[in-house]
CSV table of C-alpha atoms in Angstrom, one decimal:
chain,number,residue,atom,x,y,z
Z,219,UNK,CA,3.7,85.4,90.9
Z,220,UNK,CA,6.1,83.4,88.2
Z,221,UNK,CA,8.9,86.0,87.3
Z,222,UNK,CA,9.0,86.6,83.7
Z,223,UNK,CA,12.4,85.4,81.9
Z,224,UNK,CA,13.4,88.5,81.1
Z,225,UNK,CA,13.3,89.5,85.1
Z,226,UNK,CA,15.6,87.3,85.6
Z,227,UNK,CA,19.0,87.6,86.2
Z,228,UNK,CA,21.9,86.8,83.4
Z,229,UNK,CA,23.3,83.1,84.3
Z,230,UNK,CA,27.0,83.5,85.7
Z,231,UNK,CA,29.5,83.1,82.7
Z,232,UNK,CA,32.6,84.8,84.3
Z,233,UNK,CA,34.5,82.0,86.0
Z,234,UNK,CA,34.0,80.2,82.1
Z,235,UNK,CA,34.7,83.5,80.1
Z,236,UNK,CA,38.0,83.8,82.7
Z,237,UNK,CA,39.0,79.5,82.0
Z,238,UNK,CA,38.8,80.7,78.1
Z,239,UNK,CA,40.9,83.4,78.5
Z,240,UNK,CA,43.6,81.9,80.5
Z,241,UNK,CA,43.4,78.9,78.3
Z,242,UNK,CA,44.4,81.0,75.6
Z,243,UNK,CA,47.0,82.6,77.1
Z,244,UNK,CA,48.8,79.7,78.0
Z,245,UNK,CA,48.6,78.5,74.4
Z,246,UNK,CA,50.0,81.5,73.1
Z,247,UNK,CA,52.6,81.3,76.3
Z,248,UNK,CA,53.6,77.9,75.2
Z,249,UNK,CA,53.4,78.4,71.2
Z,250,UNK,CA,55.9,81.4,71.8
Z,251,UNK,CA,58.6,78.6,73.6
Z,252,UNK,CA,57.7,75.8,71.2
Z,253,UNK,CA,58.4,77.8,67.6
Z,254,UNK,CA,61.3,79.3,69.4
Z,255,UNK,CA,62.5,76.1,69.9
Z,256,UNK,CA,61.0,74.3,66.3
Z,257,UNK,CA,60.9,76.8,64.1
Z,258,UNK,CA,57.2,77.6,62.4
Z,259,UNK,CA,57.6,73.7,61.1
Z,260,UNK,CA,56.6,72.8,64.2
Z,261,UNK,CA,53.0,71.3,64.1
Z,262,UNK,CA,50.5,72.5,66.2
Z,263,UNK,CA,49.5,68.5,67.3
Z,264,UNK,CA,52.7,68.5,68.8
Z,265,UNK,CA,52.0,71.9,70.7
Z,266,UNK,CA,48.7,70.3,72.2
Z,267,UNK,CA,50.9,67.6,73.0
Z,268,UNK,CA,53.4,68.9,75.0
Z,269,UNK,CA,50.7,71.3,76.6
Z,270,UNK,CA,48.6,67.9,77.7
Z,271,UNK,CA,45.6,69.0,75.9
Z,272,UNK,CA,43.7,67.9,72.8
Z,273,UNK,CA,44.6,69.1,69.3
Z,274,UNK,CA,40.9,70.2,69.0
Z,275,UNK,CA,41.5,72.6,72.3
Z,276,UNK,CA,44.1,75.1,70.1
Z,277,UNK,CA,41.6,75.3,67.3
Z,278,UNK,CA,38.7,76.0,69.6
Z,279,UNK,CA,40.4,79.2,70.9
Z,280,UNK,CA,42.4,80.3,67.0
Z,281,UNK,CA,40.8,79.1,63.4
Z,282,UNK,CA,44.3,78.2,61.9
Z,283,UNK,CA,48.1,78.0,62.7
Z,284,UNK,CA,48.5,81.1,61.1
Z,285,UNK,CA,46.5,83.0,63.9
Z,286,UNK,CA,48.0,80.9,66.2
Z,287,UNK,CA,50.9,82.4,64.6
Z,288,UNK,CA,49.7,86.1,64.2
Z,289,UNK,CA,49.1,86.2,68.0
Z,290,UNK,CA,53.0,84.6,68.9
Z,291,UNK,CA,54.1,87.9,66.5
Z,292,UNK,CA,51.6,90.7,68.3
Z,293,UNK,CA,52.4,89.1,72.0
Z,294,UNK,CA,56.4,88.9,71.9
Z,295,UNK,CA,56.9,91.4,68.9
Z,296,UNK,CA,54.7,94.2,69.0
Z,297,UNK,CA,53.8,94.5,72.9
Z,298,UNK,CA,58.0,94.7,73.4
Z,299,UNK,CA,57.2,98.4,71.0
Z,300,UNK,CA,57.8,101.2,73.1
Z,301,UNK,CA,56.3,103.6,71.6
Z,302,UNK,CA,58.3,106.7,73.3
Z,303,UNK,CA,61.2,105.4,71.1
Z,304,UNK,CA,59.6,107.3,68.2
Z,305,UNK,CA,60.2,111.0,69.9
Z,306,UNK,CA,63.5,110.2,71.3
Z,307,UNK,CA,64.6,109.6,68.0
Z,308,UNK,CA,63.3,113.2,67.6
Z,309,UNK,CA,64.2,114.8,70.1
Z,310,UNK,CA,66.6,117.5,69.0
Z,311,UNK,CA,67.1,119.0,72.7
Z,312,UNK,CA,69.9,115.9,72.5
Z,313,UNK,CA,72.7,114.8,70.0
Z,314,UNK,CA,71.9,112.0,67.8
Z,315,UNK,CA,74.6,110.1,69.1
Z,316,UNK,CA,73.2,110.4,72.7
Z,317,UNK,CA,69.5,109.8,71.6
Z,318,UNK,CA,70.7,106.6,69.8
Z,319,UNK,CA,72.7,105.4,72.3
Z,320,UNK,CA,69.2,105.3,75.1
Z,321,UNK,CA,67.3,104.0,72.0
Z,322,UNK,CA,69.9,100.5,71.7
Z,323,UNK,CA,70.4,100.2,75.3
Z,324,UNK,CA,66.5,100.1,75.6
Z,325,UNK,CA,65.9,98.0,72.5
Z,326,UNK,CA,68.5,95.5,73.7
Z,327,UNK,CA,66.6,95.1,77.2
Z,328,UNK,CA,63.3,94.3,75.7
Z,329,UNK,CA,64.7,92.1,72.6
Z,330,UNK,CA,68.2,90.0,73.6
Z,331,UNK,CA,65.8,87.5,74.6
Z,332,UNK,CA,65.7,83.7,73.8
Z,333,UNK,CA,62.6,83.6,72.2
Z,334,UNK,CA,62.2,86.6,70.5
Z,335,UNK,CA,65.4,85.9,68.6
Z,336,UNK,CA,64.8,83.1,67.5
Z,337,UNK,CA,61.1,83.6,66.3
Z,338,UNK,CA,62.7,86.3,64.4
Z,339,UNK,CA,65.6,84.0,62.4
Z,340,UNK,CA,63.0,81.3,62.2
Z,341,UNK,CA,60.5,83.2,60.7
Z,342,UNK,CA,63.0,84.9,58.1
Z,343,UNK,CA,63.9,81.4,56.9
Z,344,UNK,CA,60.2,80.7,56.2
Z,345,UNK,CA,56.9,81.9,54.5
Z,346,UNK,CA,55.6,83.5,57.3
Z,347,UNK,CA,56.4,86.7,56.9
Z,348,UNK,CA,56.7,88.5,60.9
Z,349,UNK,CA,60.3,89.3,60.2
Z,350,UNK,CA,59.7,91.5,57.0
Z,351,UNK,CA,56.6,93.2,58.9
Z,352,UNK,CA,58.8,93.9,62.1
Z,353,UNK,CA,61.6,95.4,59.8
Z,354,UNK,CA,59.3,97.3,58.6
Z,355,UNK,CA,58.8,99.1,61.6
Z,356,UNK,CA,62.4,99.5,62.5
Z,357,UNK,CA,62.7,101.1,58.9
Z,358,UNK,CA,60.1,103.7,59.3
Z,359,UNK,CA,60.0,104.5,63.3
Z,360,UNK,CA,63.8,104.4,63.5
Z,361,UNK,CA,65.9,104.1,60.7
Z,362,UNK,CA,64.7,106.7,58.5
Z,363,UNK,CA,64.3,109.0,60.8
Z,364,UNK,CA,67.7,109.3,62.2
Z,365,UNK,CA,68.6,109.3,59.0
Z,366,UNK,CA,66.8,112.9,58.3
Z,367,UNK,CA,68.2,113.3,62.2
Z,368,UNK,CA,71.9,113.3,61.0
Z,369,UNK,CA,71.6,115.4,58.1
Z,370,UNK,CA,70.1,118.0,60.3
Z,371,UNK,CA,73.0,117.4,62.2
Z,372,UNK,CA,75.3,118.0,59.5
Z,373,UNK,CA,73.2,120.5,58.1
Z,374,UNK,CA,72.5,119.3,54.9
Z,375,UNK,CA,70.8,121.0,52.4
Z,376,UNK,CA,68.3,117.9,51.8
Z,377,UNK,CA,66.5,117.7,54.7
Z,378,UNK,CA,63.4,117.5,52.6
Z,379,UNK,CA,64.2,114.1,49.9
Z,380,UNK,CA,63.5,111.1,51.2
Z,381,UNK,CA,66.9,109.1,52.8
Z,382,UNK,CA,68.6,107.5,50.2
Z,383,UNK,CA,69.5,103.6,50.0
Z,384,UNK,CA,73.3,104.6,51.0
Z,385,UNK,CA,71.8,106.6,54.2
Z,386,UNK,CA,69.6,104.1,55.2
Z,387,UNK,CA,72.1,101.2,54.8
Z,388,UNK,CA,74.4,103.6,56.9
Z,389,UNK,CA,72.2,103.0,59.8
Z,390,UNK,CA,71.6,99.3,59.3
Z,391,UNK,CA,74.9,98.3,59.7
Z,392,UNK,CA,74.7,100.0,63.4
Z,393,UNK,CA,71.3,98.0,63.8
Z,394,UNK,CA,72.8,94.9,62.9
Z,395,UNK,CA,76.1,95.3,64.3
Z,396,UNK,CA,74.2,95.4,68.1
Z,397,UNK,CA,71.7,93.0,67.1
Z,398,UNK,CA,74.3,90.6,66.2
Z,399,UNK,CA,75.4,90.0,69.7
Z,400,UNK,CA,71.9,88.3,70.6
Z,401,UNK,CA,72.3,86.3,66.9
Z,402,UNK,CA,75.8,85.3,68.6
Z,403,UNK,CA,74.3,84.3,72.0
Z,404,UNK,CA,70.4,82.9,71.0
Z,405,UNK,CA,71.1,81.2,67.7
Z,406,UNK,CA,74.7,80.2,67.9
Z,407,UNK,CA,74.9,79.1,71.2
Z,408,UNK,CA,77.9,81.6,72.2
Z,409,UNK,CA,78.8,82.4,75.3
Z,410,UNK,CA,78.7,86.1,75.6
Z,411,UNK,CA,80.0,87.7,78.6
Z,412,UNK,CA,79.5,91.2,78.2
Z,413,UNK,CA,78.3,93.8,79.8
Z,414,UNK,CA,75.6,94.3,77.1
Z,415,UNK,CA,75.1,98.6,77.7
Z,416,UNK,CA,78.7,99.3,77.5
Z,417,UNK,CA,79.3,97.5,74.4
Z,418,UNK,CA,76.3,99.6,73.0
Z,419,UNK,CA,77.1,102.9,73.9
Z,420,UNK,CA,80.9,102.2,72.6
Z,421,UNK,CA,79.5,100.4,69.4
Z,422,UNK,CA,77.3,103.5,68.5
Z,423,UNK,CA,80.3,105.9,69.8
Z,424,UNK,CA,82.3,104.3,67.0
Z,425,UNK,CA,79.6,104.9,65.0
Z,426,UNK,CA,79.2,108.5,65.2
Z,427,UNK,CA,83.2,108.6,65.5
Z,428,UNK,CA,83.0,107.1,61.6
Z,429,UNK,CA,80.9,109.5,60.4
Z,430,UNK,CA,82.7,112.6,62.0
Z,431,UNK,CA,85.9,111.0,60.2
Z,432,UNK,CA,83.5,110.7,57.0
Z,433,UNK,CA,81.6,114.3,57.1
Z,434,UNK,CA,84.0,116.2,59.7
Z,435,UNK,CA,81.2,117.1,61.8
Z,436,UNK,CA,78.4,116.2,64.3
């Protein structure tokens, strides 16, 4: 008896489905490199270049080089998010100073990278906007809430108004000041031999020491 076509078995499309994937990965592997390297000028010909494939290839697995793009900001950007960094930040079983201190040691082993830095100058010098959406984060998982953090701390009275544009610029100078070493080491080209923990529990010692001298307390 002929088996009807619905009897029969789905043809095999893993080992194709698993070529496609993989294909795709290494594109986004090697687009991460090459803007590091380029900037977002780079063209995405040259990409397919350098990877030995066709230029068609890239734009049979992403519709544009801004989803080429968008996928180079969710792979080395918002993968590296720890998300437990949110309730440390909280965590009022610790003082500030200690919780901020894990919070930059951590951040600096998942970010002082080469490629992540530079992505992240390169794309605040052009129109594609992953820096400004990745500050954005830092703003509202971080920043303004150690901000409320240290006015518990102090015991403010106004634990309840949102942080103010002093308060907040309080603790981007701190963000800054530790993020500048990769700027130093990534973009620059500086040699910087440090041990890179040390330097951030003394930077956000000094820190804390500033606004002790500032408030007289915490």
């Amino acid at each position: 008896m002929t088996r009807q076509t619905s009897d029969l078995p789905p043809e095999p499309r893993r080992r194709k489905n698993m070529r496609a994937e993989e294909r795709e990965k290494a594109i986004v592997s090697e687009a991460v490199r090459f803007f590091a390297e380029v900037g977002f000028e780079g063209q995405t010909r040259e990409l397919a270049k350098r990877m030995g494939i066709s230029h068609a290839v890239i734009y049979r697995h992403f519709e544009s080089k801004d989803a080429l793009i968008e996928r180079v900001y969710d792979h080395i950007y918002l993968r590296r998010w720890n998300p437990d960094w949110e309730p440390l930040v909280l965590d009022r079983s610790r003082t500030l100073e200690a919780r901020l201190t894990q919070f930059y040691r951590e951040y600096a082993a998942r970010v002082f990278d080469y490629d992540w830095v530079r992505i992240f100058v390169s794309s605040g010098l052009k129109s594609y906007d992953l820096t400004g959406r990745y500050l954005s984060i830092i703003r509202e998982k971080i920043i303004k809430p150690a901000v409320m953090e240290l006015r518990f701390e102090l015991g403010a009275s106004s634990t309840s108004e949102a942080p103010g544009d002093n308060e907040l610029e309080l603790f981007w100078a701190l963000h800054g000041s530790i993020f500048y070493i990769a700027i130093r080491k990534y973009v620059y080209n500086v040699s910087v031999e440090i041990d890179v923990d040390t330097v951030v529990e003394t930077t956000v010692r000094s820190f804390f020491n500033g606004v002790r001298a500032e408030f007289g307390k915490v």
